Each structure stands twice: as C-alpha cells, then as structure tokens.
Short mmCIF file of C-alpha atoms in Angstrom, two decimals:
data_model
loop_
_atom_site.label_atom_id
_atom_site.label_comp_id
_atom_site.label_asym_id
_atom_site.label_seq_id
_atom_site.Cartn_x
_atom_site.Cartn_y
_atom_site.Cartn_z
CA MET A 1 83.36 73.68 116.07
CA SER A 2 83.76 69.96 116.08
CA SER A 3 83.71 67.65 113.14
CA GLU A 4 80.64 66.18 114.59
CA GLU A 5 78.66 69.36 114.51
CA LEU A 6 79.11 69.41 110.74
CA ASP A 7 76.43 67.24 109.69
CA LEU A 8 76.47 66.06 106.46
CA ASP A 9 73.84 63.65 106.96
CA ASP A 10 71.32 66.71 107.25
CA LEU A 11 72.93 68.48 104.24
CA GLU A 12 72.26 65.15 102.02
CA ARG A 13 68.63 64.78 103.35
CA ARG A 14 67.98 68.50 102.00
CA MET A 15 69.31 67.61 98.81
CA LYS A 16 67.10 64.59 98.56
CA GLY A 17 64.19 66.49 99.65
CA ALA A 18 64.60 69.04 97.02
CA VAL A 19 65.35 66.10 94.26
CA ALA A 20 61.95 64.96 96.02
CA VAL A 21 60.29 67.97 95.23
CA LEU A 22 61.24 67.87 91.34
CA LYS A 23 60.22 64.45 91.37
CA SER A 24 56.50 65.26 92.37
CA ASP A 25 56.16 68.49 90.47
CA LEU A 26 57.41 66.07 86.99
CA SER A 27 54.86 63.64 87.89
CA GLY A 28 52.44 66.14 87.88
CA LEU A 29 53.46 67.29 84.16
CA ARG A 30 51.00 66.12 81.47
CA THR A 31 52.57 63.82 79.16
CA GLY A 32 50.57 62.25 76.25
CA ARG A 33 48.94 59.61 78.28
CA ALA A 34 47.25 59.26 81.27
CA SER A 35 48.38 59.08 85.05
CA VAL A 36 46.67 59.36 88.59
CA ASN A 37 49.47 61.93 89.41
CA LEU A 38 48.23 64.28 86.91
CA LEU A 39 45.55 65.55 89.49
CA ASP A 40 47.71 65.79 92.22
CA PRO A 41 48.36 69.44 92.15
CA ILE A 42 44.28 69.97 91.72
CA THR A 43 42.22 70.72 95.10
CA VAL A 44 38.38 71.28 95.57
CA GLU A 45 36.31 73.46 97.68
CA ALA A 46 34.68 70.33 99.67
CA TYR A 47 33.36 71.04 103.33
CA GLY A 48 34.61 74.02 104.02
CA GLN A 49 38.26 73.09 103.29
CA SER A 50 40.47 72.64 100.35
CA MET A 51 41.03 69.16 99.30
CA PRO A 52 43.11 66.81 97.10
CA ILE A 53 40.77 65.32 94.35
CA ASN A 54 41.65 61.92 95.60
CA GLN A 55 40.10 62.67 99.23
CA VAL A 56 36.89 63.22 97.77
CA GLY A 57 36.66 60.52 95.30
CA THR A 58 38.43 57.39 93.61
CA VAL A 59 41.13 58.04 90.81
CA SER A 60 41.96 55.33 88.30
CA VAL A 61 43.41 54.90 84.57
CA PRO A 62 40.57 52.83 82.89
CA GLU A 63 42.24 53.19 79.57
CA PRO A 64 45.87 54.74 78.31
CA ARG A 65 44.32 58.36 77.57
CA MET A 66 41.83 58.09 79.85
CA LEU A 67 41.07 59.04 83.77
CA SER A 68 38.18 58.39 85.89
CA ILE A 69 37.37 60.13 89.31
CA GLN A 70 34.50 58.05 90.96
CA VAL A 71 33.09 60.87 93.25
CA TRP A 72 31.95 59.25 96.77
CA ASP A 73 29.88 62.18 98.05
CA LYS A 74 27.09 63.18 95.07
CA GLY A 75 27.05 67.01 96.26
CA MET A 76 30.52 66.87 95.41
CA VAL A 77 30.47 66.46 91.94
CA GLY A 78 29.91 69.67 90.43
CA ALA A 79 32.90 71.22 92.81
CA VAL A 80 35.06 68.45 91.53
CA GLU A 81 34.09 68.96 87.77
CA LYS A 82 34.71 72.82 88.46
CA ALA A 83 38.13 72.56 90.27
CA ILE A 84 39.51 70.42 86.98
CA ARG A 85 38.12 72.46 84.60
CA GLU A 86 39.81 75.87 86.32
CA SER A 87 43.04 74.09 86.60
CA ASN A 88 43.93 75.07 83.12
CA ILE A 89 45.48 71.65 82.26
CA GLY A 90 43.66 71.29 79.26
CA ILE A 91 41.38 68.70 80.15
CA ASN A 92 37.44 69.11 80.08
CA PRO A 93 35.81 66.17 82.37
CA VAL A 94 32.62 64.54 81.20
CA THR A 95 29.88 63.57 83.89
CA ASP A 96 27.98 60.37 84.31
CA GLY A 97 26.32 60.82 87.19
CA GLN A 98 29.20 60.27 89.99
CA LEU A 99 31.83 59.27 87.33
CA LEU A 100 33.85 61.83 86.04
CA ARG A 101 35.84 60.67 82.58
CA LEU A 102 38.65 62.76 81.84
CA PRO A 103 39.46 61.81 78.11
CA ILE A 104 43.70 62.88 77.83
CA PRO A 105 43.83 65.09 74.20
CA GLU A 106 46.83 64.17 72.05
CA LEU A 107 49.54 67.10 72.77
CA ASN A 108 50.37 68.90 69.94
CA GLU A 109 53.99 69.69 69.00
CA GLU A 110 53.86 73.07 70.36
CA ARG A 111 52.49 72.11 73.77
CA ARG A 112 55.19 69.54 74.18
CA GLN A 113 57.80 72.00 73.74
CA GLU A 114 55.86 74.32 76.85
CA MET A 115 55.67 71.29 78.54
CA VAL A 116 59.45 70.58 78.19
CA LYS A 117 60.27 74.23 79.07
CA ILE A 118 57.85 73.85 82.38
CA ALA A 119 60.27 70.98 83.17
CA HIS A 120 63.14 72.47 82.74
CA SER A 121 61.99 75.51 85.11
CA TYR A 122 61.24 72.82 87.84
CA SER A 123 64.85 71.13 87.22
CA GLU A 124 66.30 74.79 87.52
CA ASN A 125 64.42 75.24 90.69
CA ALA A 126 65.85 71.65 92.33
CA LYS A 127 69.33 72.60 91.06
CA VAL A 128 68.98 76.25 92.72
CA ALA A 129 67.77 74.52 95.95
CA VAL A 130 70.63 71.96 96.08
CA ARG A 131 73.36 74.51 95.62
CA HIS A 132 71.63 76.64 98.56
CA VAL A 133 72.21 73.37 100.70
CA ARG A 134 75.86 73.31 99.48
CA ARG A 135 76.35 77.16 100.10
CA ASP A 136 74.86 76.53 103.91
CA GLY A 137 77.28 73.76 104.06
CA MET A 138 80.15 75.99 102.76
CA ASP A 139 79.30 78.46 105.48
CA MET A 140 79.40 75.91 107.79
CA CYS A 141 82.64 75.04 107.12
CA LYS A 142 84.23 78.69 106.95
CA LYS A 143 82.55 79.02 110.31
CA ALA A 144 83.88 75.72 111.98
CA GLU A 145 87.56 77.35 110.51
CA LYS A 146 87.29 80.03 112.37
CA ASP A 147 86.12 78.16 115.49
CA GLY A 148 89.50 76.35 115.32
CA MET A 149 88.90 73.57 112.92
CA SER A 150 92.32 72.62 110.43
CA GLU A 151 92.30 73.69 107.00
CA ASP A 152 92.47 70.15 106.13
CA ASP A 153 89.63 68.98 107.70
CA VAL A 154 87.33 72.05 106.12
CA ARG A 155 89.03 71.07 102.50
CA VAL A 156 87.75 67.42 102.94
CA TYR A 157 84.63 68.74 104.20
CA ASN A 158 84.16 71.23 101.42
CA ASP A 159 84.82 68.09 98.89
CA GLU A 160 82.85 65.85 100.34
CA ILE A 161 79.94 68.81 99.81
CA GLN A 162 80.99 69.55 96.44
CA GLU A 163 80.79 65.54 95.56
CA MET A 164 77.32 65.32 97.21
CA THR A 165 76.04 68.65 95.06
CA ASP A 166 77.47 67.41 91.53
CA LYS A 167 75.89 63.90 92.65
CA TYR A 168 72.40 65.43 92.99
CA VAL A 169 72.80 68.11 90.24
CA ALA A 170 73.56 64.79 87.71
CA GLN A 171 70.53 63.10 89.43
CA VAL A 172 68.28 66.34 88.80
CA ASP A 173 69.61 66.33 85.04
CA LYS A 174 68.55 62.90 84.31
CA MET A 175 65.24 62.82 85.50
CA VAL A 176 64.52 65.94 83.77
CA GLU A 177 66.25 64.34 80.59
CA ALA A 178 63.72 61.25 81.11
CA LYS A 179 60.54 63.50 81.67
CA GLU A 180 61.75 65.26 77.93
CA ALA A 181 61.86 62.00 76.39
CA GLU A 182 58.38 60.84 77.71
CA ILE A 183 56.83 64.51 76.88
CA MET A 184 58.25 64.19 73.07
CA GLN A 185 56.96 60.73 72.37
CA VAL A 186 54.77 60.38 69.98
#
C-alpha cells in the first residue's frame, strides 16, 4: 500500500462531520433565550409525510424570549401545534389564527443542570465518533505496514492522525464549554 492510499483528508473530513453533528445537536438545546434552531429537531406530519417545521411555516424570533411560527396552510396549524406539544421541549404554543407564538419560559436551576448533562452526553458522542475515525486511520496504518510501508512512515502517519484527533477533541471540549456557559447564564 502506498502512502497516497492513506487518505488523511478523508479522516479529517469525517472528524469535521462529527463536530458538525455536535454543533447541530447543541444548537437544538434550549437555553434561556429564543432561537429558531430550537425547533430544528421537531417534525410535523404534513401531506402524508414527516416534514421539519421550517418547511410548513416561517419561524422567527420577534422578542428575545418568544418564537413565532407563521404557518402557510391553515389546515396545518393543528398539526404544528401538536408536534410542538409532543416534542417535549417544555414549550406550550399559543395559537392566534395561522400564527403560533411560543413563549420561552425561564429555566430553573434543576432544568439547567439537566441541559448541561445532555450537552455533555452530546459531546461524549462526538468524541467517540472522532476516536472511531482515529481507530480507522490507525488500522489503515497497520495494514499499510503489513503491505510494505516503512515503520518510520507508519510512525509519521500515526502521529499526524493523533494530532488531528487531539485537535478535534479539543474543539468538541471548547464547544461544550461555551454551550454550558450559555445554559448556566441566568
């Protein structure tokens, strides 16, 4: 196996993917203020299929502690309201015609601690994903060594893969620390 076959760019792309998933997971965690990303994981049964809320209405943040959804189809208002109530994000929508208002309640200390635990579990999943990519890279190095690559080249590739892993794990830690500070902010 030649050194060109050890695709470090692919490993880095996969590690970036794990960090991107963490970023989207963390953006869906509710903090004390409104964010349109809060509704990203919620899907609505519409027209015979499951659709994200932003595909059945316009989501906006009119106030720091309020979300609003302007539903495009009058028949979908009930389905959107039901999806939000069943999503277990702790928000009760107020319906006003085709407009749904979602007041964001203040988080109590216990709920904040719970959110921090969820954020840490998301970060742990991201770290595991990064480490799986690292393991795949190390396995490729071992296979390349068996196929005739020199030990020095294998050592260089292993070191590069480890540096990449450390970089992305540090990035995950930094992201979750920032989210924790955001959640705990009163």
